[in-house]
mmCIF file of C-alpha atoms and ligand atoms in Angstrom:
data_model
loop_
_atom_site.group_PDB
_atom_site.id
_atom_site.type_symbol
_atom_site.label_atom_id
_atom_site.label_comp_id
_atom_site.label_asym_id
_atom_site.label_seq_id
_atom_site.Cartn_x
_atom_site.Cartn_y
_atom_site.Cartn_z
ATOM 1 C CA MET H 1 -64.777 61.821 239.434
ATOM 2 C CA LYS H 2 -65.094 62.944 235.823
ATOM 3 C CA VAL H 3 -63.371 66.309 235.348
ATOM 4 C CA ALA H 4 -63.505 68.394 232.164
ATOM 5 C CA VAL H 5 -60.269 70.386 232.022
ATOM 6 C CA PHE H 6 -60.509 73.448 229.749
ATOM 7 C CA SER H 7 -57.799 75.638 228.171
ATOM 8 C CA THR H 8 -55.342 72.753 228.397
ATOM 9 C CA LYS H 9 -51.847 73.140 227.006
ATOM 10 C CA PRO H 10 -49.314 70.286 227.044
ATOM 11 C CA TYR H 11 -47.655 71.749 230.162
ATOM 12 C CA ASP H 12 -51.010 71.785 232.044
ATOM 13 C CA ARG H 13 -51.629 68.186 231.102
ATOM 14 C CA ARG H 14 -48.173 67.122 232.303
ATOM 15 C CA SER H 15 -48.477 68.768 235.710
ATOM 16 C CA LEU H 16 -52.102 67.684 236.318
ATOM 17 C CA ASP H 17 -51.401 64.078 235.266
ATOM 18 C CA ALA H 18 -48.404 63.979 237.624
ATOM 19 C CA ALA H 19 -50.432 65.395 240.536
ATOM 20 C CA ASN H 20 -53.287 62.977 239.794
ATOM 21 C CA GLU H 21 -51.119 59.849 240.008
ATOM 22 C CA LEU H 22 -52.000 59.366 243.664
ATOM 23 C CA TYR H 23 -55.684 60.249 243.304
ATOM 24 C CA GLY H 24 -56.963 58.664 240.110
ATOM 25 C CA GLN H 25 -59.449 61.338 239.108
ATOM 26 C CA GLU H 26 -60.791 60.925 235.542
ATOM 27 C CA LEU H 27 -59.353 63.950 233.755
ATOM 28 C CA PHE H 28 -60.643 64.800 230.254
ATOM 29 C CA PHE H 29 -58.497 67.452 228.610
ATOM 30 C CA PHE H 30 -59.961 70.014 226.196
ATOM 31 C CA GLU H 31 -57.710 72.461 224.392
ATOM 32 C CA SER H 32 -60.523 74.940 223.850
ATOM 33 C CA ARG H 33 -61.338 77.823 226.115
ATOM 34 C CA LEU H 34 -64.539 77.473 228.123
ATOM 35 C CA THR H 35 -67.218 79.708 226.572
ATOM 36 C CA ALA H 36 -70.959 79.417 225.935
ATOM 37 C CA ALA H 37 -70.042 77.714 222.638
ATOM 38 C CA THR H 38 -67.830 75.040 224.239
ATOM 39 C CA ALA H 39 -69.564 74.522 227.610
ATOM 40 C CA SER H 40 -71.574 71.553 226.335
ATOM 41 C CA LEU H 41 -68.299 69.583 226.081
ATOM 42 C CA ALA H 42 -68.490 69.294 229.873
ATOM 43 C CA ALA H 43 -71.861 67.492 229.860
ATOM 44 C CA GLY H 44 -71.684 64.487 232.171
ATOM 45 C CA HIS H 45 -68.596 65.774 234.045
ATOM 46 C CA ALA H 46 -69.242 66.471 237.736
ATOM 47 C CA ALA H 47 -66.328 68.921 237.812
ATOM 48 C CA VAL H 48 -64.959 71.536 235.436
ATOM 49 C CA CYS H 49 -61.373 72.693 235.806
ATOM 50 C CA ALA H 50 -60.888 76.205 234.407
ATOM 51 C CA PHE H 51 -58.150 78.779 233.928
ATOM 52 C CA ILE H 52 -58.113 82.581 233.941
ATOM 53 C CA ASN H 53 -59.443 83.283 230.457
ATOM 54 C CA ASP H 54 -62.231 80.728 230.634
ATOM 55 C CA GLU H 55 -65.693 82.278 230.816
ATOM 56 C CA LEU H 56 -67.747 81.441 233.869
ATOM 57 C CA ASN H 57 -70.581 83.917 233.413
ATOM 58 C CA ALA H 58 -74.274 83.187 234.089
ATOM 59 C CA THR H 59 -74.896 81.634 230.662
ATOM 60 C CA VAL H 60 -71.927 79.270 230.879
ATOM 61 C CA LEU H 61 -72.633 78.271 234.489
ATOM 62 C CA LYS H 62 -76.234 77.414 233.625
ATOM 63 C CA ILE H 63 -75.147 75.227 230.692
ATOM 64 C CA LEU H 64 -72.624 73.468 232.947
ATOM 65 C CA PHE H 65 -75.213 72.956 235.676
ATOM 66 C CA GLN H 66 -77.681 71.460 233.210
ATOM 67 C CA GLY H 67 -74.932 69.077 232.080
ATOM 68 C CA GLY H 68 -74.469 67.851 235.651
ATOM 69 C CA THR H 69 -71.433 69.914 236.725
ATOM 70 C CA ARG H 70 -71.446 70.782 240.431
ATOM 71 C CA LEU H 71 -67.831 71.876 241.006
ATOM 72 C CA ILE H 72 -65.688 74.519 239.329
ATOM 73 C CA ALA H 73 -62.038 73.942 240.228
ATOM 74 C CA LEU H 74 -60.111 77.070 239.266
ATOM 75 C CA ARG H 75 -56.433 76.665 238.411
ATOM 76 C CA SER H 76 -55.912 80.282 239.529
ATOM 77 C CA ALA H 77 -55.977 82.531 242.561
ATOM 78 C CA GLY H 78 -58.075 85.231 240.819
ATOM 79 C CA PHE H 79 -61.807 84.558 240.444
ATOM 80 C CA ASN H 80 -62.950 87.805 238.848
ATOM 81 C CA HIS H 81 -64.138 85.794 235.817
ATOM 82 C CA VAL H 82 -66.739 83.839 237.804
ATOM 83 C CA ASP H 83 -70.329 84.978 238.396
ATOM 84 C CA LEU H 84 -70.306 83.914 242.039
ATOM 85 C CA LYS H 85 -73.919 84.917 242.700
ATOM 86 C CA VAL H 86 -75.233 82.680 239.922
ATOM 87 C CA ALA H 87 -72.936 79.839 241.011
ATOM 88 C CA GLU H 88 -74.395 80.093 244.513
ATOM 89 C CA GLU H 89 -77.979 80.218 243.245
ATOM 90 C CA LEU H 90 -77.282 77.035 241.296
ATOM 91 C CA GLY H 91 -75.574 75.435 244.297
ATOM 92 C CA MET H 92 -72.274 75.032 242.435
ATOM 93 C CA LYS H 93 -69.085 75.094 244.458
ATOM 94 C CA ILE H 94 -66.114 77.222 243.378
ATOM 95 C CA LEU H 95 -62.676 76.195 244.640
ATOM 96 C CA ARG H 96 -59.447 77.990 243.763
ATOM 97 C CA VAL H 97 -55.686 77.894 244.339
ATOM 98 C CA PRO H 98 -55.235 80.853 246.693
ATOM 99 C CA ALA H 99 -51.423 80.874 246.602
ATOM 100 C CA TYR H 100 -49.204 78.790 244.367
ATOM 101 C CA SER H 101 -46.141 80.924 244.106
ATOM 102 C CA PRO H 102 -46.392 84.599 244.887
ATOM 103 C CA HIS H 103 -42.607 84.622 244.340
ATOM 104 C CA ALA H 104 -43.092 83.675 240.681
ATOM 105 C CA VAL H 105 -45.275 86.729 240.018
ATOM 106 C CA ALA H 106 -43.212 89.158 242.085
ATOM 107 C CA GLU H 107 -40.009 88.009 240.368
ATOM 108 C CA HIS H 108 -41.618 88.454 236.941
ATOM 109 C CA ALA H 109 -42.651 91.990 237.914
ATOM 110 C CA LEU H 110 -38.999 92.596 238.789
ATOM 111 C CA ALA H 111 -37.989 91.218 235.375
ATOM 112 C CA LEU H 112 -40.348 93.683 233.659
ATOM 113 C CA ILE H 113 -39.011 96.574 235.730
ATOM 114 C CA MET H 114 -35.366 95.748 235.026
ATOM 115 C CA THR H 115 -35.876 94.973 231.338
ATOM 116 C CA LEU H 116 -37.740 98.226 230.737
ATOM 117 C CA ASN H 117 -35.139 100.136 232.710
ATOM 118 C CA ARG H 118 -31.934 98.622 231.304
ATOM 119 C CA LYS H 119 -33.403 97.609 227.915
ATOM 120 C CA THR H 120 -31.770 94.197 227.902
ATOM 121 C CA HIS H 121 -34.287 93.008 225.270
ATOM 122 C CA ARG H 122 -32.899 95.614 222.886
ATOM 123 C CA SER H 123 -29.256 94.931 223.795
ATOM 124 C CA TYR H 124 -29.765 91.220 223.145
ATOM 125 C CA ASN H 125 -30.949 91.891 219.608
ATOM 126 C CA ARG H 126 -28.380 94.585 218.913
ATOM 127 C CA VAL H 127 -25.387 92.507 219.943
ATOM 128 C CA ARG H 128 -26.591 89.568 217.854
ATOM 129 C CA GLU H 129 -26.729 91.959 214.885
ATOM 130 C CA GLY H 130 -23.185 93.157 215.563
ATOM 131 C CA ASN H 131 -24.450 96.529 216.822
ATOM 132 C CA PHE H 132 -22.518 97.430 219.976
ATOM 133 C CA SER H 133 -23.743 101.021 220.296
ATOM 134 C CA LEU H 134 -25.235 102.220 223.581
ATOM 135 C CA ASP H 135 -27.434 104.966 222.113
ATOM 136 C CA GLY H 136 -30.983 104.573 223.426
ATOM 137 C CA LEU H 137 -30.019 102.126 226.164
ATOM 138 C CA LEU H 138 -29.630 104.633 229.002
ATOM 139 C CA GLY H 139 -31.197 103.339 232.216
ATOM 140 C CA PHE H 140 -31.437 104.538 235.806
ATOM 141 C CA ASP H 141 -30.290 103.240 239.190
ATOM 142 C CA VAL H 142 -33.238 101.561 240.904
ATOM 143 C CA HIS H 143 -31.413 102.201 244.171
ATOM 144 C CA GLY H 144 -32.869 105.316 245.776
ATOM 145 C CA LYS H 145 -36.088 105.320 243.722
ATOM 146 C CA ILE H 146 -39.593 105.219 245.199
ATOM 147 C CA LEU H 147 -41.669 102.109 244.501
ATOM 148 C CA GLY H 148 -45.441 102.305 244.978
ATOM 149 C CA ILE H 149 -47.270 99.010 245.514
ATOM 150 C CA VAL H 150 -51.037 99.041 244.971
ATOM 151 C CA GLY H 151 -52.347 95.977 246.801
ATOM 152 C CA THR H 152 -49.987 94.858 249.548
ATOM 153 C CA GLY H 153 -51.010 91.203 249.684
ATOM 154 C CA LYS H 154 -48.783 88.189 249.156
ATOM 155 C CA ILE H 155 -47.254 89.280 245.830
ATOM 156 C CA GLY H 156 -47.047 92.995 246.648
ATOM 157 C CA VAL H 157 -45.184 92.336 249.903
ATOM 158 C CA ILE H 158 -42.657 90.054 248.172
ATOM 159 C CA LEU H 159 -41.952 92.566 245.384
ATOM 160 C CA GLY H 160 -41.691 95.344 247.987
ATOM 161 C CA GLY H 161 -39.153 93.268 249.929
ATOM 162 C CA ILE H 162 -37.072 92.595 246.819
ATOM 163 C CA LEU H 163 -36.948 96.254 245.818
ATOM 164 C CA ALA H 164 -36.348 97.390 249.397
ATOM 165 C CA GLY H 165 -33.315 95.085 249.252
ATOM 166 C CA MET H 166 -32.195 96.928 246.121
ATOM 167 C CA GLY H 167 -32.344 100.222 247.994
ATOM 168 C CA CYS H 168 -35.777 101.523 247.004
ATOM 169 C CA LYS H 169 -38.067 103.392 249.345
ATOM 170 C CA VAL H 170 -41.286 101.377 249.324
ATOM 171 C CA ILE H 171 -44.748 102.868 249.816
ATOM 172 C CA GLY H 172 -48.080 101.076 249.565
ATOM 173 C CA TYR H 173 -51.801 101.546 249.253
ATOM 174 C CA ASP H 174 -54.328 98.934 250.356
ATOM 175 C CA PRO H 175 -57.771 99.267 251.947
ATOM 176 C CA TYR H 176 -56.730 96.350 254.211
ATOM 177 C CA PRO H 177 -53.273 97.233 255.585
ATOM 178 C CA SER H 178 -51.027 94.395 256.745
ATOM 179 C CA GLU H 179 -48.308 94.055 259.351
ATOM 180 C CA ALA H 180 -46.118 92.214 256.814
ATOM 181 C CA PHE H 181 -46.029 95.273 254.562
ATOM 182 C CA LYS H 182 -45.392 97.696 257.437
ATOM 183 C CA LYS H 183 -42.058 95.927 258.000
ATOM 184 C CA ILE H 184 -40.819 97.014 254.559
ATOM 185 C CA GLY H 185 -42.729 100.181 253.715
ATOM 186 C CA ALA H 186 -45.200 102.874 254.682
ATOM 187 C CA TYR H 187 -48.874 103.137 253.799
ATOM 188 C CA VAL H 188 -50.041 106.292 252.027
ATOM 189 C CA PRO H 189 -53.305 107.289 250.304
ATOM 190 C CA LEU H 190 -53.540 106.230 246.644
ATOM 191 C CA LYS H 191 -53.134 109.771 245.283
ATOM 192 C CA GLU H 192 -49.963 110.290 247.303
ATOM 193 C CA LEU H 193 -48.602 106.943 246.122
ATOM 194 C CA LEU H 194 -49.191 107.912 242.492
ATOM 195 C CA ARG H 195 -47.656 111.353 243.014
ATOM 196 C CA GLU H 196 -44.523 110.093 244.790
ATOM 197 C CA SER H 197 -43.643 106.852 243.012
ATOM 198 C CA HIS H 198 -41.058 106.479 240.240
ATOM 199 C CA ILE H 199 -42.380 102.945 239.739
ATOM 200 C CA VAL H 200 -46.010 101.954 240.373
ATOM 201 C CA SER H 201 -46.751 98.230 240.451
ATOM 202 C CA LEU H 202 -50.320 96.895 240.617
ATOM 203 C CA HIS H 203 -50.946 93.851 242.836
ATOM 204 C CA CYS H 204 -54.605 94.145 243.810
ATOM 205 C CA PRO H 205 -57.374 91.863 242.547
ATOM 206 C CA LEU H 206 -59.826 92.978 239.870
ATOM 207 C CA THR H 207 -63.071 93.961 241.591
ATOM 208 C CA PRO H 208 -65.831 96.453 240.720
ATOM 209 C CA GLU H 209 -63.898 98.993 242.850
ATOM 210 C CA SER H 210 -60.516 98.406 241.194
ATOM 211 C CA ASN H 211 -61.815 98.174 237.599
ATOM 212 C CA HIS H 212 -59.961 100.878 235.559
ATOM 213 C CA LEU H 213 -58.167 102.036 238.694
ATOM 214 C CA ILE H 214 -55.620 103.536 236.307
ATOM 215 C CA ASN H 215 -57.459 106.018 234.091
ATOM 216 C CA THR H 216 -57.043 109.582 232.823
ATOM 217 C CA ASP H 217 -57.813 111.016 236.278
ATOM 218 C CA THR H 218 -55.437 108.801 238.252
ATOM 219 C CA LEU H 219 -52.730 109.005 235.563
ATOM 220 C CA ALA H 220 -52.779 112.787 236.004
ATOM 221 C CA HIS H 221 -51.555 112.328 239.586
ATOM 222 C CA MET H 222 -48.512 110.320 238.520
ATOM 223 C CA ARG H 223 -44.972 111.605 238.190
ATOM 224 C CA ASP H 224 -44.012 112.612 234.670
ATOM 225 C CA GLY H 225 -42.187 109.726 233.024
ATOM 226 C CA ALA H 226 -43.118 107.202 235.729
ATOM 227 C CA MET H 227 -42.977 103.447 235.191
ATOM 228 C CA LEU H 228 -46.249 101.509 235.441
ATOM 229 C CA ILE H 229 -46.251 97.712 235.903
ATOM 230 C CA ASN H 230 -49.322 95.486 235.817
ATOM 231 C CA THR H 231 -49.000 91.769 236.547
ATOM 232 C CA SER H 232 -52.451 91.523 238.154
ATOM 233 C CA ARG H 233 -55.434 91.795 235.816
ATOM 234 C CA GLY H 234 -55.722 93.736 232.556
ATOM 235 C CA ALA H 235 -58.863 95.677 233.435
ATOM 236 C CA LEU H 236 -57.127 97.442 236.317
ATOM 237 C CA ILE H 237 -55.899 99.764 233.557
ATOM 238 C CA ASN H 238 -57.972 101.689 231.034
ATOM 239 C CA THR H 239 -55.789 100.869 228.028
ATOM 240 C CA GLN H 240 -56.991 103.778 225.864
ATOM 241 C CA ASP H 241 -56.169 106.237 228.662
ATOM 242 C CA VAL H 242 -52.729 104.749 229.244
ATOM 243 C CA THR H 243 -52.033 104.904 225.491
ATOM 244 C CA GLU H 244 -52.697 108.662 225.597
ATOM 245 C CA ALA H 245 -50.383 108.924 228.633
ATOM 246 C CA LEU H 246 -47.643 107.104 226.689
ATOM 247 C CA LYS H 247 -48.094 109.449 223.725
ATOM 248 C CA SER H 248 -47.775 112.531 225.932
ATOM 249 C CA GLY H 249 -44.790 111.084 227.843
ATOM 250 C CA LYS H 250 -46.688 111.142 231.148
ATOM 251 C CA ILE H 251 -45.969 107.411 231.369
ATOM 252 C CA GLY H 252 -42.318 106.764 230.613
ATOM 253 C CA TYR H 253 -42.363 102.964 230.774
ATOM 254 C CA LEU H 254 -45.193 100.439 230.697
ATOM 255 C CA GLY H 255 -44.740 96.777 231.618
ATOM 256 C CA LEU H 256 -47.758 94.496 231.208
ATOM 257 C CA ASP H 257 -48.201 90.801 231.832
ATOM 258 C CA VAL H 258 -51.967 91.168 231.530
ATOM 259 C CA TYR H 259 -54.256 93.002 229.131
ATOM 260 C CA GLU H 260 -57.969 93.768 229.269
ATOM 261 C CA GLN H 261 -58.804 91.878 226.048
ATOM 262 C CA GLU H 262 -56.127 89.199 226.497
ATOM 263 C CA ALA H 263 -58.571 86.288 226.194
ATOM 264 C CA ASP H 264 -58.625 86.810 222.402
ATOM 265 C CA LEU H 265 -54.828 86.750 222.157
ATOM 266 C CA PHE H 266 -52.811 85.277 224.976
ATOM 267 C CA TYR H 267 -51.627 81.667 225.131
ATOM 268 C CA GLU H 268 -52.055 81.141 221.370
ATOM 269 C CA ASP H 269 -49.533 81.283 218.533
ATOM 270 C CA LEU H 270 -51.087 83.978 216.340
ATOM 271 C CA SER H 271 -47.906 84.719 214.403
ATOM 272 C CA GLU H 272 -49.581 83.853 211.084
ATOM 273 C CA THR H 273 -52.745 85.810 211.897
ATOM 274 C CA ILE H 274 -53.800 89.418 211.280
ATOM 275 C CA ILE H 275 -54.462 90.718 214.756
ATOM 276 C CA GLN H 276 -57.670 92.735 214.805
ATOM 277 C CA ASP H 277 -57.185 94.456 218.173
ATOM 278 C CA ASP H 278 -55.998 97.940 217.194
ATOM 279 C CA VAL H 279 -55.625 99.083 220.799
ATOM 280 C CA PHE H 280 -53.204 96.249 221.512
ATOM 281 C CA GLN H 281 -51.336 96.758 218.242
ATOM 282 C CA ARG H 282 -50.875 100.466 219.054
ATOM 283 C CA LEU H 283 -49.327 99.518 222.406
ATOM 284 C CA LEU H 284 -46.782 97.362 220.608
ATOM 285 C CA THR H 285 -45.530 100.352 218.603
ATOM 286 C CA PHE H 286 -44.096 102.118 221.669
ATOM 287 C CA PRO H 287 -40.411 101.458 222.312
ATOM 288 C CA ASN H 288 -40.986 101.868 226.065
ATOM 289 C CA VAL H 289 -43.728 99.236 226.342
ATOM 290 C CA LEU H 290 -42.972 95.625 227.248
ATOM 291 C CA ILE H 291 -45.757 93.044 227.144
ATOM 292 C CA THR H 292 -45.613 89.409 228.186
ATOM 293 C CA SER H 293 -48.438 86.948 227.650
ATOM 294 C CA HIS H 294 -49.725 86.395 231.221
ATOM 295 C CA GLN H 295 -46.728 84.280 232.115
ATOM 296 C CA ALA H 296 -45.822 85.712 235.523
ATOM 297 C CA PHE H 297 -47.131 82.585 237.264
ATOM 298 C CA PHE H 298 -45.299 80.235 234.894
ATOM 299 C CA THR H 299 -42.558 78.577 236.918
ATOM 300 C CA GLU H 300 -42.007 74.884 237.626
ATOM 301 C CA ASN H 301 -42.771 75.477 241.291
ATOM 302 C CA ALA H 302 -46.033 77.289 240.580
ATOM 303 C CA MET H 303 -47.248 74.726 238.025
ATOM 304 C CA LYS H 304 -46.666 71.905 240.511
ATOM 305 C CA ASN H 305 -48.444 73.776 243.308
ATOM 306 C CA ILE H 306 -51.399 74.658 241.046
ATOM 307 C CA ALA H 307 -51.796 71.034 239.969
ATOM 308 C CA ASP H 308 -51.407 69.603 243.488
ATOM 309 C CA THR H 309 -53.934 72.026 245.005
ATOM 310 C CA THR H 310 -56.402 71.624 242.131
ATOM 311 C CA ILE H 311 -56.434 67.824 242.335
ATOM 312 C CA GLY H 312 -56.634 68.131 246.144
ATOM 313 C CA ASN H 313 -59.616 70.504 245.805
ATOM 314 C CA ILE H 314 -61.419 68.110 243.464
ATOM 315 C CA THR H 315 -60.791 65.199 245.841
ATOM 316 C CA ASP H 316 -62.010 67.181 248.878
ATOM 317 C CA PHE H 317 -65.215 67.985 246.995
ATOM 318 C CA GLU H 318 -65.670 64.363 246.014
ATOM 319 C CA LYS H 319 -65.320 63.301 249.664
ATOM 320 C CA GLY H 320 -67.740 66.049 250.786
ATOM 321 C CA GLN H 321 -65.024 67.702 252.866
ATOM 322 C CA PRO H 322 -65.155 71.453 253.592
ATOM 323 C CA SER H 323 -62.383 73.418 251.884
ATOM 324 C CA ALA H 324 -60.475 76.511 252.917
ATOM 325 C CA ASN H 325 -60.089 77.200 249.191
ATOM 326 C CA GLU H 326 -63.787 77.846 248.579
ATOM 327 C CA VAL H 327 -64.735 81.181 247.014
ATOM 328 C CA THR H 328 -68.070 82.795 247.838
ATOM 329 C CA SER H 329 -69.757 86.049 246.842
ATOM 330 C CA ARG H 330 -69.106 87.259 250.387
ATOM 331 C CA GLN H 331 -65.352 86.863 249.865
ATOM 332 C CA VAL H 332 -63.493 89.738 251.461
ATOM 333 C CA TYR H 333 -60.158 90.825 250.064
ATOM 334 C CA HIS H 334 -57.791 90.868 252.961
ATOM 335 C CA HIS H 335 -54.537 89.271 253.866
ATOM 336 C CA THR H 336 -54.537 85.579 254.370
ATOM 337 C CA ALA H 337 -50.815 85.290 254.932
HETATM 338 P P1 NAD I 401 -53.677 88.782 247.829
HETATM 339 O O1 NAD I 401 -55.135 88.477 248.033
HETATM 340 O O2 NAD I 401 -52.675 88.188 248.743
HETATM 341 O O3 NAD I 401 -53.461 90.379 247.866
HETATM 342 C C1 NAD I 401 -54.288 91.282 247.204
HETATM 343 C C2 NAD I 401 -54.271 92.573 248.018
HETATM 344 O O4 NAD I 401 -55.000 93.574 247.279
HETATM 345 C C3 NAD I 401 -54.955 92.441 249.381
HETATM 346 O O5 NAD I 401 -54.091 92.916 250.382
HETATM 347 C C4 NAD I 401 -56.185 93.321 249.247
HETATM 348 O O6 NAD I 401 -56.540 93.948 250.477
HETATM 349 C C5 NAD I 401 -55.729 94.337 248.225
HETATM 350 N N1 NAD I 401 -56.806 95.060 247.557
HETATM 351 C C6 NAD I 401 -58.088 94.668 247.306
HETATM 352 N N2 NAD I 401 -58.749 95.653 246.659
HETATM 353 C C7 NAD I 401 -57.873 96.660 246.499
HETATM 354 C C8 NAD I 401 -57.968 97.957 245.910
HETATM 355 N N3 NAD I 401 -59.099 98.384 245.339
HETATM 356 N N4 NAD I 401 -56.876 98.750 245.935
HETATM 357 C C9 NAD I 401 -55.713 98.330 246.513
HETATM 358 N N5 NAD I 401 -55.575 97.126 247.086
HETATM 359 C C10 NAD I 401 -56.636 96.306 247.084
HETATM 360 O O7 NAD I 401 -53.389 88.424 246.319
HETATM 361 P P2 NAD I 401 -51.975 88.077 245.639
HETATM 362 O O8 NAD I 401 -51.721 86.632 245.763
HETATM 363 O O9 NAD I 401 -50.950 89.055 246.091
HETATM 364 O O10 NAD I 401 -52.337 88.363 244.096
HETATM 365 C C11 NAD I 401 -52.645 89.676 243.638
HETATM 366 C C12 NAD I 401 -53.241 89.588 242.249
HETATM 367 O O11 NAD I 401 -52.246 89.114 241.345
HETATM 368 C C13 NAD I 401 -54.374 88.562 242.106
HETATM 369 O O12 NAD I 401 -55.617 89.147 242.453
HETATM 370 C C14 NAD I 401 -54.331 88.193 240.646
HETATM 371 O O13 NAD I 401 -55.225 89.027 239.925
HETATM 372 C C15 NAD I 401 -52.908 88.542 240.228
HETATM 373 N N6 NAD I 401 -52.142 87.363 239.801
HETATM 374 C C16 NAD I 401 -51.537 87.383 238.568
HETATM 375 C C17 NAD I 401 -50.790 86.310 238.142
HETATM 376 C C18 NAD I 401 -50.073 86.311 236.814
HETATM 377 O O14 NAD I 401 -49.638 85.253 236.334
HETATM 378 N N7 NAD I 401 -49.892 87.461 236.163
HETATM 379 C C19 NAD I 401 -50.664 85.182 238.959
HETATM 380 C C20 NAD I 401 -51.267 85.190 240.215
HETATM 381 C C21 NAD I 401 -52.008 86.287 240.638
#
């Protein structure tokens, strides 16, 4: 089947080509992001393979449909960027990769926590410059601290387990509690979680309910100087509000792998460009903010699993087989593991 693969980097191409060796799908790789301006590139391709910052709104879906596309194969677990209602009206199928390596994301969240805490990014630079001073590098023992996990699904449970192993008390908030989480922590209401936690880590999907979950009101409930980590989706946080909280010291550390307007920035080398996003640039001025470019998923294991499942999804669709990886507008967020 002809598949138009958008937002392709060399590493995507390598893993998809390797996974496709056994299947022989016709993969056409496009470097560009899928938007209304680029959607016509997919004309004549029965399937479109898309990543997280590709646009799959009503306009784009209609252009794809007119071009003959009937399947959207997402190379991601999250599907907040897809207008599922319109896809259903058009009769287009949406398949995703529900879990490719929750460990990859949880371990990256841990890396953000420990880097912000012990400031290893600053030590690295200092030592290379011959500066062996410790001023400004003071950290804290994670042991004994309270970790609050918002969204106790696959990733949240793994991070909770890791930090429980380091001696943290783990608490969680989730409208759909799970037995797996109860083995490592206790459920509390969201306000209590924000009030109690030294570290708050977000692991819920982006939905209309969770959009701007972290805002001026919820920030007010947090401990003074708390650490906030977001490896889920940028729009879980109102960035302007969190900037004010950083300025006042309410937030003591901010670790982001995702950002609300990341589609204009992430995954590109913009080092020779004047970045126009003043909100993002302001974030970069804080010494206690650490931002990575949506790389939490990016491990060898995860890339292989994404490619294998994606090619498998495309092949299932081609054979007319039902798929457990289908996403519908009736999708309920609960534990699958
Ligand atoms: P999951 O479906 O296993 O778990 C999500 C949990 O969030 C579920 O338990 C669900 O009940 C809960 N939830 C739903 N709405 C909520 C709300 N309003 N408040 C609190 N909890 C809520 O998903 P997962 O595999 O653990 O992934 C979590 C998120 O991580 C994904 O939705 C995705 O956005 C993000 N993610 C990021 C990367 C990355 O590279 N940074 C990679 C993969 C996934």
